XYZ file of C-alpha atoms in Angstrom:
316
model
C 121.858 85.378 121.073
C 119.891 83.374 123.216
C 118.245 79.776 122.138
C 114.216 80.843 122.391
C 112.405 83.902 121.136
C 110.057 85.031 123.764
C 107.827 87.062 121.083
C 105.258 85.444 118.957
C 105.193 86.885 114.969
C 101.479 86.519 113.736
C 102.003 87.563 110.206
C 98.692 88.336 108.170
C 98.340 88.330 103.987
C 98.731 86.613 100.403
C 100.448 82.764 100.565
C 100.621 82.114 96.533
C 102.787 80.814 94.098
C 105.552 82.521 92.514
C 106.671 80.963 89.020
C 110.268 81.320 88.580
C 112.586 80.665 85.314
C 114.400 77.549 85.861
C 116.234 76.133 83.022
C 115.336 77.995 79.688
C 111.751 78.469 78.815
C 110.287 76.263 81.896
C 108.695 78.046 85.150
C 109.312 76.879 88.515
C 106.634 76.752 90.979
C 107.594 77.586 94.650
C 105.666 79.040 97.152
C 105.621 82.528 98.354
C 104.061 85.721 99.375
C 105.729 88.322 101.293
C 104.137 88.293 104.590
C 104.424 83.710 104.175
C 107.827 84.242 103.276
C 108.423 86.333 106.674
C 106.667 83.839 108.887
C 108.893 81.404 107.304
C 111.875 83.628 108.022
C 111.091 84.608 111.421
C 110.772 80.224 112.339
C 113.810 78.905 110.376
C 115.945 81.687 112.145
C 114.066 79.732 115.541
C 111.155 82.367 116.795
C 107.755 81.111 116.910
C 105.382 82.111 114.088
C 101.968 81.698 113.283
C 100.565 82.596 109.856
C 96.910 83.922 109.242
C 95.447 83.799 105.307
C 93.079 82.262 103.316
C 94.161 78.726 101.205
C 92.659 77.553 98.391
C 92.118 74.234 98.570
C 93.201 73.108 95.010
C 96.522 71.606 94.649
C 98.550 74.709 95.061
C 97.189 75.782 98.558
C 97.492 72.549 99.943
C 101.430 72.351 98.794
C 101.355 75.995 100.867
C 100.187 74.614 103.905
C 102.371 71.721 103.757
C 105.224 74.009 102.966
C 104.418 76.615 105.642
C 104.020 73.593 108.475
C 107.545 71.657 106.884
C 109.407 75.186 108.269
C 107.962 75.144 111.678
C 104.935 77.851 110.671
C 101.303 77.770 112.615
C 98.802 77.335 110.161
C 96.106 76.360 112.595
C 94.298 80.277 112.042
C 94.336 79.648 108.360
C 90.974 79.691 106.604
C 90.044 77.363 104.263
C 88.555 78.195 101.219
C 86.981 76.003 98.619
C 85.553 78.142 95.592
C 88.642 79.809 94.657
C 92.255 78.977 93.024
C 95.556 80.274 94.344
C 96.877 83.283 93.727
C 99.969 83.060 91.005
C 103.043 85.748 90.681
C 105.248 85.282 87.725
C 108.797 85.952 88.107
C 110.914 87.780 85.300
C 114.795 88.650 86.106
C 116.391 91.078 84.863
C 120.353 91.116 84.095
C 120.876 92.711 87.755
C 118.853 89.244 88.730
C 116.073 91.955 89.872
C 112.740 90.889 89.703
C 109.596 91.830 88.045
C 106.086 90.254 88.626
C 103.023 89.507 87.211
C 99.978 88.487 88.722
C 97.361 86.163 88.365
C 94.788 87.099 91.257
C 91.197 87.782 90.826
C 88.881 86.354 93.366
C 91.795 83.982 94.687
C 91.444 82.360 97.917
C 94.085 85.095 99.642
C 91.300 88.049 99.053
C 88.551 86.045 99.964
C 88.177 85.908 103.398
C 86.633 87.765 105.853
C 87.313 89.104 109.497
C 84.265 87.042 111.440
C 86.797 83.813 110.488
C 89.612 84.992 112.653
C 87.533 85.456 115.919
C 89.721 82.400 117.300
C 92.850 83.658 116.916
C 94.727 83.612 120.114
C 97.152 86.687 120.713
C 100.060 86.283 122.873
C 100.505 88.772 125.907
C 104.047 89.662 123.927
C 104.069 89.300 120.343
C 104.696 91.332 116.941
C 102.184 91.484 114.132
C 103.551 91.968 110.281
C 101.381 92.729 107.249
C 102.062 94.466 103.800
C 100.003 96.594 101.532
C 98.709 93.537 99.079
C 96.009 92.977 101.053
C 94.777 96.977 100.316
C 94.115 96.274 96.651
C 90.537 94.782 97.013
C 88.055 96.808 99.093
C 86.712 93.520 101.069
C 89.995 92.428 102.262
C 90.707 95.760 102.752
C 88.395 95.944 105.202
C 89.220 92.096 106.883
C 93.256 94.097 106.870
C 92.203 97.318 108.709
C 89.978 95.256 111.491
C 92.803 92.799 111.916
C 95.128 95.271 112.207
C 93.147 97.254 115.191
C 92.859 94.006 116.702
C 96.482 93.273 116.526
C 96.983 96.791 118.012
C 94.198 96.447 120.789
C 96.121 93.016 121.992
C 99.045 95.036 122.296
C 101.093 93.690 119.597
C 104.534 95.781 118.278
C 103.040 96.210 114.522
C 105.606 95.727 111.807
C 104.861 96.853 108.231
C 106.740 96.270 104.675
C 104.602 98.640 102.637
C 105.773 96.124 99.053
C 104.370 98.131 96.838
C 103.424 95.853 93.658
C 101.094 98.456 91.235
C 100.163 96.433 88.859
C 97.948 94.460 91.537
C 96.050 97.481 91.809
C 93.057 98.144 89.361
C 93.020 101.782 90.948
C 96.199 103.345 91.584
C 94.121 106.502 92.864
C 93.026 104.459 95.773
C 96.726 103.071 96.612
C 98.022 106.462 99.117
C 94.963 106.323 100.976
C 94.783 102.627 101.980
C 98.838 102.373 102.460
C 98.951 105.306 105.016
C 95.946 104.830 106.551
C 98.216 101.847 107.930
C 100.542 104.466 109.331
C 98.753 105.628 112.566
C 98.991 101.487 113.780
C 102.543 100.931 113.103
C 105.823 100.567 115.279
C 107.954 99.236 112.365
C 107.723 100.591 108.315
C 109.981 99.453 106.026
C 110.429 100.059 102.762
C 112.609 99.930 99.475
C 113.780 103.323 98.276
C 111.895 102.984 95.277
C 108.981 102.489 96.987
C 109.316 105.563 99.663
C 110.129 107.761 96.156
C 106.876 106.941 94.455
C 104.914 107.769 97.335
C 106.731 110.730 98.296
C 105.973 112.040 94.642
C 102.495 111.642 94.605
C 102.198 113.582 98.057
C 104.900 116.231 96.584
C 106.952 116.047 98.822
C 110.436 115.312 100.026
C 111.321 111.659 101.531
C 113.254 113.850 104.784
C 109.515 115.469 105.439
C 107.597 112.298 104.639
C 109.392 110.039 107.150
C 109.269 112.947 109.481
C 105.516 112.651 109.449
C 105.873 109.343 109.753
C 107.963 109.959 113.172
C 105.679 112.269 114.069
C 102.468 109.799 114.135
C 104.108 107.396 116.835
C 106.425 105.033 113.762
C 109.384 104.070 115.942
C 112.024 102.652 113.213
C 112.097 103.132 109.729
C 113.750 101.201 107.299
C 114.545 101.807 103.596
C 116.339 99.183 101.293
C 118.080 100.452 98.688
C 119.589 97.454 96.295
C 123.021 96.528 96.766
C 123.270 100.232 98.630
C 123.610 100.671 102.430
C 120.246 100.407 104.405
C 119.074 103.144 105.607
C 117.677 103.501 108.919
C 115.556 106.675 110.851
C 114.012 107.302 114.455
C 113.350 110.316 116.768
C 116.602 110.533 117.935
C 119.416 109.107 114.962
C 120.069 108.515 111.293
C 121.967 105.310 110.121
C 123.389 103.950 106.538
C 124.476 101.052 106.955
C 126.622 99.021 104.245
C 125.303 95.595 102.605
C 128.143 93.379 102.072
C 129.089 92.292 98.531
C 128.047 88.861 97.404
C 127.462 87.184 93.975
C 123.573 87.773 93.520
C 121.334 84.735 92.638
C 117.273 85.897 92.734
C 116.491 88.213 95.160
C 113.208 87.247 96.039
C 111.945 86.905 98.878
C 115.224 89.603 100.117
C 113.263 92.303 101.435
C 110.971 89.416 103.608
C 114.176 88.058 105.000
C 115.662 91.081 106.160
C 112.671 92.084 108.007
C 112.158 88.483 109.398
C 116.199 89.127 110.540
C 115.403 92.076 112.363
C 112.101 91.021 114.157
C 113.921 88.034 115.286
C 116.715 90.562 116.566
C 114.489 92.052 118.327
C 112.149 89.134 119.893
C 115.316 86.777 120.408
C 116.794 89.998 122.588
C 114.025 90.671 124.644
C 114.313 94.286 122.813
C 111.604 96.835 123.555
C 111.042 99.114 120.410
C 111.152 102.313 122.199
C 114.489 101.124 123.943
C 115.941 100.279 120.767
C 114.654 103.694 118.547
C 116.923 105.284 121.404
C 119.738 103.048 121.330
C 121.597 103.761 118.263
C 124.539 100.624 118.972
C 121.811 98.270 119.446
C 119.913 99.719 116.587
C 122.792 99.049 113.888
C 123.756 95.043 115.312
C 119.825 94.672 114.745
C 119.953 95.683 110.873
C 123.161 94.328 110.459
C 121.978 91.318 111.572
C 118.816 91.518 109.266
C 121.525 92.074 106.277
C 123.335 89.625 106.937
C 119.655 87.340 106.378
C 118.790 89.407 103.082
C 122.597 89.030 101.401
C 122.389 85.313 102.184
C 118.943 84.994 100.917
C 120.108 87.056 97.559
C 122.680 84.192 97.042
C 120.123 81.179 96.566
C 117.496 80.641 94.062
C 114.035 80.736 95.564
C 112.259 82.506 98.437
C 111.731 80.118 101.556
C 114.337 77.694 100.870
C 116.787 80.492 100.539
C 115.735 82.194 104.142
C 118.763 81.268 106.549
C 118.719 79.185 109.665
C 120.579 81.003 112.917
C 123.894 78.913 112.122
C 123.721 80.711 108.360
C 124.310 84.020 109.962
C 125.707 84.263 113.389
């Protein structure tokens, strides 16, 4: 690999705080939120990544920011918002050390912003844009997500996008199929866990092979589907790959999934790789994701999200 990414990451969506259990009964705060925890990812690994949300500015959002800018993030696009408390995920594990959420976000600073407030933003001539589907639950910042996205698209950005599903932030399942493929036509990257492409395969009826052909068919490049401690499975035009995930003594796997997609942006930017070069390229294709595993496994075998993401020397 060489020393300096030449592709910016502007990563767009919820910074908040995720509660974990820490010794007993008591509840550790640390900061996350997928599309933070990538930005995070993307700069210890050594790219160059700017992060784009709103932060309250109670004592929470303030720790975010300092967080975010303590791992080399660009918070300078952040908006600032006064009137509104930061978003809060509680962690449960289960015996498998999976992890289940619940959510403490109505009118937090992360859904209250709106699209006039990131007229400034400066997009580089090469760069990658990631976003997930939390920012689909409410219809404003619905709205401030589908604008940002067509902007990211307009500059010419490769669009990444880790659907990470999480239903109980939705009042209105009925409205969650529509607003997460809508995303679809944008998008170079989609990732997803397996659980994840399942549920929304059922509610279309139909079969995950057809599905991700569709997705193929609207101009998706890569897709990637997580599966647990199972191999990673990985689809373009032209091949099919499973690749293995090594075995490790499991932690907390938050912030996994954010990690390995951090891993395999940074594959790509650090490698100069154009996506339609490497959707072709099946050899290049499976050192990328094996490289992104190798980020998620080491991730799974620390406690925490950010301070968990590896640095290069943790992987290569």
């Amino acid at each position: 690999m060489t020393e300096q990414t030449t592709m910016q990451l502007t990563c767009f969506g919820e910074a908040l705080m995720d509660l974990l259990p820490y010794d007993g009964e008591a509840l550790l705060p640390i900061v996350g939120g997928a599309p933070a925890n990538v930005a995070v990812g993307f700069a210890k690994l050594g790219g160059k990544s700017v992060f784009l949300g709103g932060l309250s500015q109670d004592p929470f959002g303030k720790k975010i920011e300092n967080t975010l800018q303590h791992y080399g993030v660009d918070t300078q696009f952040c908006v600032k918002v006064n009137d509104a408390n930061t978003a809060l995920a509680v962690v449960q594990l289960d015996q498998y050390k999976e992890r289940q959420f619940s959510f403490y976000r109505e009118n937090t600073a992360d859904i209250k912003v709106e699209i006039d407030a990131f007229d400034s933003v400066s997009w580089p001539e090469n760069g990658i844009f990631h976003f997930c589907s939390n920012t689909l639950t409410d219809p404003d910042i619905s709205q401030v997500h589908m604008a940002l996205l067509k902007r990211a698209k307009m500059h010419n950005q490769l669009i990444s996008y880790d659907v990470n599903l999480r239903l109980n932030l939705w009042l209105d399942l009925t409205l969650l199929p529509e607003r997460v493929e809508r995303c679809y036509l944008h998008c170079d990257i989609i990732k997803f866990s397996q659980e994840e492409l399942d549920y929304l395969c059922q509610l279309g009826n139909i079969s995950c092979k057809r599905y991700c052909n569709w997705l193929l068919s609207l101009g998706v490049k890569v897709i990637i589907v997580s599966n647990g401690k199972g191999p990673v499975h990985v689809i373009t035009e032209k091949s099919e790959l499973f690749v293995d995930t090594p075995v490790i003594t499991v932690a907390d796997t938050t912030g996994a999934g954010d990690s390995l997609i951090s891993g395999f942006l940074f594959y790509l930017s650090n490698n100069e790789i154009d996506i339609c070069t490497l959707a072709e390229n099946t050899n290049e294709l499976k050192q990328a994701i094996e490289f992104a595993i190798k980020c998620g496994a080491y991730t799974c075998t620390e406690i925490g999200a950010m301070s968990a993401l590896p640095t290069l020397d943790k992987i290569v």
